[in-house]
Short mmCIF file of C-alpha atoms in Angstrom, two decimals:
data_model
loop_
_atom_site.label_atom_id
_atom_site.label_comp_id
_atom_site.label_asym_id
_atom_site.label_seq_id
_atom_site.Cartn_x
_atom_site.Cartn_y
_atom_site.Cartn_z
CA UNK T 23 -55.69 -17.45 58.55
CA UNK T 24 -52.13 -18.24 57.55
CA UNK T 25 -51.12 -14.60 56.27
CA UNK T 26 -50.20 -13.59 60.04
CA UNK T 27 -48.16 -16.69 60.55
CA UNK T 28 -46.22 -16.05 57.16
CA UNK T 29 -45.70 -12.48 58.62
CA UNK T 30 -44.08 -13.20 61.74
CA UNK T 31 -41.89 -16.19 59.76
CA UNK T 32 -40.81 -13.25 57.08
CA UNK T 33 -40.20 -10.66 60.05
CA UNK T 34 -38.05 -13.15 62.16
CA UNK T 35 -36.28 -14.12 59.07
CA UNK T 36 -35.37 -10.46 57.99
CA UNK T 37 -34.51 -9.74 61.92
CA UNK T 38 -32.17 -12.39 62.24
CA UNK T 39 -31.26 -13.33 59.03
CA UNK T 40 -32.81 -17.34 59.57
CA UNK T 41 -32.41 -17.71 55.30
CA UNK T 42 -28.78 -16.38 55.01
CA UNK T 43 -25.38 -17.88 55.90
CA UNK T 44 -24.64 -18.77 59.33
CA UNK T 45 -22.08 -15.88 59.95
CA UNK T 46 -25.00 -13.52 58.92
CA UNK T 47 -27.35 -15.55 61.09
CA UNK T 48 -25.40 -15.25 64.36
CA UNK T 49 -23.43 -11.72 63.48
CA UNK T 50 -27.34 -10.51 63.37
CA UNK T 51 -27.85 -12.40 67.11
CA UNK T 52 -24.92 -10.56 68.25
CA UNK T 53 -26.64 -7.48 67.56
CA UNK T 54 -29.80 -7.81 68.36
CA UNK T 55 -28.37 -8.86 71.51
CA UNK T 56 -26.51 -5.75 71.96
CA UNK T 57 -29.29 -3.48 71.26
CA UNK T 58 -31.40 -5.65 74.02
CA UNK T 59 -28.82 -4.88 76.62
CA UNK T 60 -28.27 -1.60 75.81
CA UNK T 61 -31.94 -0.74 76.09
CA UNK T 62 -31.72 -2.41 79.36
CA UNK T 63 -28.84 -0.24 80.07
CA UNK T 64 -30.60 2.59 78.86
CA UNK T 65 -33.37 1.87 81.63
CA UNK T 66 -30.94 1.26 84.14
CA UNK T 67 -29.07 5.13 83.68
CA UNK T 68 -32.75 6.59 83.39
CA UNK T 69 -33.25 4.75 87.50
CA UNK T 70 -29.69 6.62 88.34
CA UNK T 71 -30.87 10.06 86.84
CA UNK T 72 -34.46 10.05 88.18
CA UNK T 73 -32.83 9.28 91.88
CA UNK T 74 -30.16 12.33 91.46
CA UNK T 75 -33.09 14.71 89.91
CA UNK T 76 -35.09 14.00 92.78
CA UNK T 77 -32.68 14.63 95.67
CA UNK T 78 -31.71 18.19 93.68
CA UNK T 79 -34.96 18.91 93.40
CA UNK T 80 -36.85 18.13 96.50
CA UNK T 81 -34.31 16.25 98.82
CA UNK T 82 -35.50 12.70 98.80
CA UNK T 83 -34.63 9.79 97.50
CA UNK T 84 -37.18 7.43 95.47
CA UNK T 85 -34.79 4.71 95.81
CA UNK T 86 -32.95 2.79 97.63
CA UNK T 87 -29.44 3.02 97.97
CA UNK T 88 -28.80 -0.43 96.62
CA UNK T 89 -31.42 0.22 93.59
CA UNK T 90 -29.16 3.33 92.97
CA UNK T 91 -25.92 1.47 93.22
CA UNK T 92 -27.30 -1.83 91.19
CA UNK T 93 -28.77 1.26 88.04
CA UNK T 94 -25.33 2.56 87.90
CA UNK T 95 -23.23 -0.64 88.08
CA UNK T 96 -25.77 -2.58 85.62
CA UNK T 97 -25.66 0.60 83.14
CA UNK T 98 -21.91 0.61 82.64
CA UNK T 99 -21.78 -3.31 82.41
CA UNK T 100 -24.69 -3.24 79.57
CA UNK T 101 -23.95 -0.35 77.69
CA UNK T 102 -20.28 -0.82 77.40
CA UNK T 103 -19.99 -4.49 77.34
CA UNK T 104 -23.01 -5.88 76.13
CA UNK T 105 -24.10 -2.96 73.71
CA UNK T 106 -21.01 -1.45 72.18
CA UNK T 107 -18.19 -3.82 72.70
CA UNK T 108 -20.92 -7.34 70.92
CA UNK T 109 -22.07 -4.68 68.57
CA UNK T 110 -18.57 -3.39 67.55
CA UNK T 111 -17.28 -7.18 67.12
CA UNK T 112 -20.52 -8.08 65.50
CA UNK T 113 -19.76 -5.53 62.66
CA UNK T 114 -16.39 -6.34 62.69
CA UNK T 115 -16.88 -10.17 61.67
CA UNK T 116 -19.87 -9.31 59.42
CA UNK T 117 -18.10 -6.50 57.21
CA UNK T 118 -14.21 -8.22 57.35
CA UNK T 119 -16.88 -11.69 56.20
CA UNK T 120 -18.05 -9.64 53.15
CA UNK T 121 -15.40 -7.49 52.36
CA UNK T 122 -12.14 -10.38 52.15
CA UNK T 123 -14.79 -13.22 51.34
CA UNK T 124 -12.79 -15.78 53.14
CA UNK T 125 -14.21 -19.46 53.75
CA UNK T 126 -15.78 -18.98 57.57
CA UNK T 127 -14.44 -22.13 59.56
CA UNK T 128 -14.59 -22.88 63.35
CA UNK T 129 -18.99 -22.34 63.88
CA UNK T 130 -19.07 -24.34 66.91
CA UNK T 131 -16.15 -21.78 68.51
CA UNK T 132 -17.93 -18.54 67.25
CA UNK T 133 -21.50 -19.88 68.73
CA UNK T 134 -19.66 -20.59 71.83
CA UNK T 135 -18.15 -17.15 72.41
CA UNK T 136 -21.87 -15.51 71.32
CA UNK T 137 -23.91 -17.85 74.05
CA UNK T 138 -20.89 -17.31 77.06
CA UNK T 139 -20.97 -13.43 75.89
CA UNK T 140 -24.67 -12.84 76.98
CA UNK T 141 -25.07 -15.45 79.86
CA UNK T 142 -22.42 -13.21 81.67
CA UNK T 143 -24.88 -10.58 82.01
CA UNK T 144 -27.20 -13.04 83.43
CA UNK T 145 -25.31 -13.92 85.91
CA UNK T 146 -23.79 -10.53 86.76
CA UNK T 147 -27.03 -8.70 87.47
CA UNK T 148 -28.67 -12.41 89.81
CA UNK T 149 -31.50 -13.37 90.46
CA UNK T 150 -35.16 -11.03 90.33
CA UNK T 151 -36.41 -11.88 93.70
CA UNK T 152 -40.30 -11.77 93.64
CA UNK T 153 -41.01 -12.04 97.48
CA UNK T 154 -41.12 -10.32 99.61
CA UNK T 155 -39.81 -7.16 98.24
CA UNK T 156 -39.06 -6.78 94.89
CA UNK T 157 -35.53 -7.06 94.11
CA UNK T 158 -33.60 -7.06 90.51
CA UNK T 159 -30.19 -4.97 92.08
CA UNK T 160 -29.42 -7.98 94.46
CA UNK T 161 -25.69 -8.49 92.80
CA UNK T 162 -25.45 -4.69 90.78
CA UNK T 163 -25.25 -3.13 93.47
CA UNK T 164 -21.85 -4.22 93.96
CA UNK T 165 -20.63 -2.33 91.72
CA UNK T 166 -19.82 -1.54 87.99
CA UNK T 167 -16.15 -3.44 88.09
CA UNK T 168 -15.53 -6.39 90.60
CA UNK T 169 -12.26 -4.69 92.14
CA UNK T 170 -13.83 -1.46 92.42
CA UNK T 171 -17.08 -2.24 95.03
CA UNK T 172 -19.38 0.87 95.11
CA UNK T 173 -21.20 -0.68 98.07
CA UNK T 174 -20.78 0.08 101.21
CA UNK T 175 -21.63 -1.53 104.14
CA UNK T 176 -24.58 -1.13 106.18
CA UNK T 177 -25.76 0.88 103.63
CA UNK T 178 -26.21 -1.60 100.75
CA UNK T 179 -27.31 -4.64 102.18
CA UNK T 180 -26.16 -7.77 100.12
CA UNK T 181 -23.91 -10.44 100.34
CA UNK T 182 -22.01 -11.30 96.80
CA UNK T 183 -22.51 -14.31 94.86
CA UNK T 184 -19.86 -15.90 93.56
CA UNK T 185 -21.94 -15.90 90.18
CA UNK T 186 -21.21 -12.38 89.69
CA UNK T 187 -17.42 -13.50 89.21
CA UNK T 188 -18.02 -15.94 86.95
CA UNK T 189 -20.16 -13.27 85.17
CA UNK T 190 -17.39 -11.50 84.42
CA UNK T 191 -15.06 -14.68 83.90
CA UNK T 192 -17.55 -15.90 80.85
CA UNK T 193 -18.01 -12.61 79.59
CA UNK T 194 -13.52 -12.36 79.43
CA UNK T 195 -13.95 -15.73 77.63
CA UNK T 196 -16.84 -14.46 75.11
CA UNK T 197 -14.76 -11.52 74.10
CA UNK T 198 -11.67 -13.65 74.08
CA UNK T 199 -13.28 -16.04 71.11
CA UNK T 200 -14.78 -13.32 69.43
CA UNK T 201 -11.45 -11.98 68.20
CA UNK T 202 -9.39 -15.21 67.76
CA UNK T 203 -12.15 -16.29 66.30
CA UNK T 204 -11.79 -13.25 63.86
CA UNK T 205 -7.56 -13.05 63.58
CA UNK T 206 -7.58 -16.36 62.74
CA UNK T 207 -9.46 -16.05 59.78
CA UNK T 208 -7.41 -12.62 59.48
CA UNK T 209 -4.86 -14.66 59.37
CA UNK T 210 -6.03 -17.59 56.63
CA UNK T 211 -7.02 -14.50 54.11
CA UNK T 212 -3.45 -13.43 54.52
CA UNK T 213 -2.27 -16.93 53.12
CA UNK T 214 -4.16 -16.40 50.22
CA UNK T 215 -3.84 -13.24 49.22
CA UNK T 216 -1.20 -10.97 48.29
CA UNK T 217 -3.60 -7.51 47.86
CA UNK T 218 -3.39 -5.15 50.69
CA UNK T 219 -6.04 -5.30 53.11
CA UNK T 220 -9.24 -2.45 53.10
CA UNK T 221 -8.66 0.08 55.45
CA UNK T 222 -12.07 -1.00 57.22
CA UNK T 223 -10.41 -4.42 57.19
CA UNK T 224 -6.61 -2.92 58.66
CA UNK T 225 -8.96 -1.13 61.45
CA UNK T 226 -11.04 -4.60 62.15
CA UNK T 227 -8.27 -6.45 62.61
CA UNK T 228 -6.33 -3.64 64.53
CA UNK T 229 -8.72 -3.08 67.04
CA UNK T 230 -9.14 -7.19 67.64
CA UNK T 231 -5.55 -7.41 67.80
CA UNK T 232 -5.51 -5.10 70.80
CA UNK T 233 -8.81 -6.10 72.34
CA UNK T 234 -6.89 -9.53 72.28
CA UNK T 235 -3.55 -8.31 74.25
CA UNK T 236 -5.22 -5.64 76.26
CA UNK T 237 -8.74 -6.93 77.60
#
């Protein structure tokens, strides 16, 4: 009776690393994270294929325009934010974390950055209406970038929430900690030490240097 309790402990532990170090522990989130969005976004490209296969094919549309709109916008938001850019950073603090070895400070900040990261995408896609029609594209279908609206009126009926701004706001502010999160200790090793840094390390910190100036 107990051996399929002690499974799913032992498989929850491996997946998320519940018995290691807390920078394993919420590196692993951040991942598993990204690969849940990016299956989403996955899902979301498939809608935006099936709608363009079936107007080449036989000149209608199983969609509606806004559940067209909302596939495309929600695929580039999930796939590029939520999959690659958490899972690059993720892999970034995990292997800079093994490789220099440095003392990891400032939990509360990295947690911070990891729960406003993923809420975004919460908020950006709104709410599921149930009743009376279905309705999960209700803020999507705005489009994939807030300055660049792919709806068009009339034709994809919606009024935008201001949630889907503050989507992107918290998302900003995830990445934003992510990175300082990961300079900073960049920049504590660099007290420390006098060795030159791995080149996996020189790329890491690199690419969070200009994720930090450019995003």
């Amino acid at each position: 009776m107990s051996t399929r309790p002690n499974s799913l402990v032992t498989l929850l532990n491996s997946i998320f690393q519940l018995d290691k170090d807390w920078v394993s522990r919420i590196t692993m989130a951040m991942i598993v994270m990204s690969l849940i969005w990016g299956m989403l976004g996955i899902i979301d490209a498939l809608m935006a294929r099936i709608q363009e296969a079936a107007w080449a094919t036989s000149a209608s549309l199983v969609m509606t325009s806004q559940e067209y709109y909302g596939g495309i916008t929600l695929h580039g938001v999930r796939d590029l934010f939520g999959f690659a850019v958490q899972l690059e950073i993720a892999i970034f603090i995990f292997l800079s974390y093994k490789l220099l070895n440095f003392q990891p400070r400032a939990k509360w900040f990295l947690n911070i950055g990891f729960v406003l990261f993923n809420i975004a995408f919460m908020l950006i896609e709104g709410p599921i209406v149930a009743y009376p029609t279905f309705n999960d594209n209700f803020f999507g279908a705005s489009g994939w970038y807030y300055l660049s609206p792919l709806g068009i009126p009339t034709y994809s009926n919606y009024v935008l929430s201001p949630l889907w701004f503050i989507g992107y706001e918290l998302m900003d502010i995830g990445t934003y900690i992510f990175v300082i999160w990961l300079i900073y200790h960049y920049y504590l090793v660099s007290k420390t030490t006098k060795e030159k840094l791995p080149i996996f390390a020189v790329f890491a910190l690199m690419t969070s240097l200009m994720i930090a100036i450019g995003w």
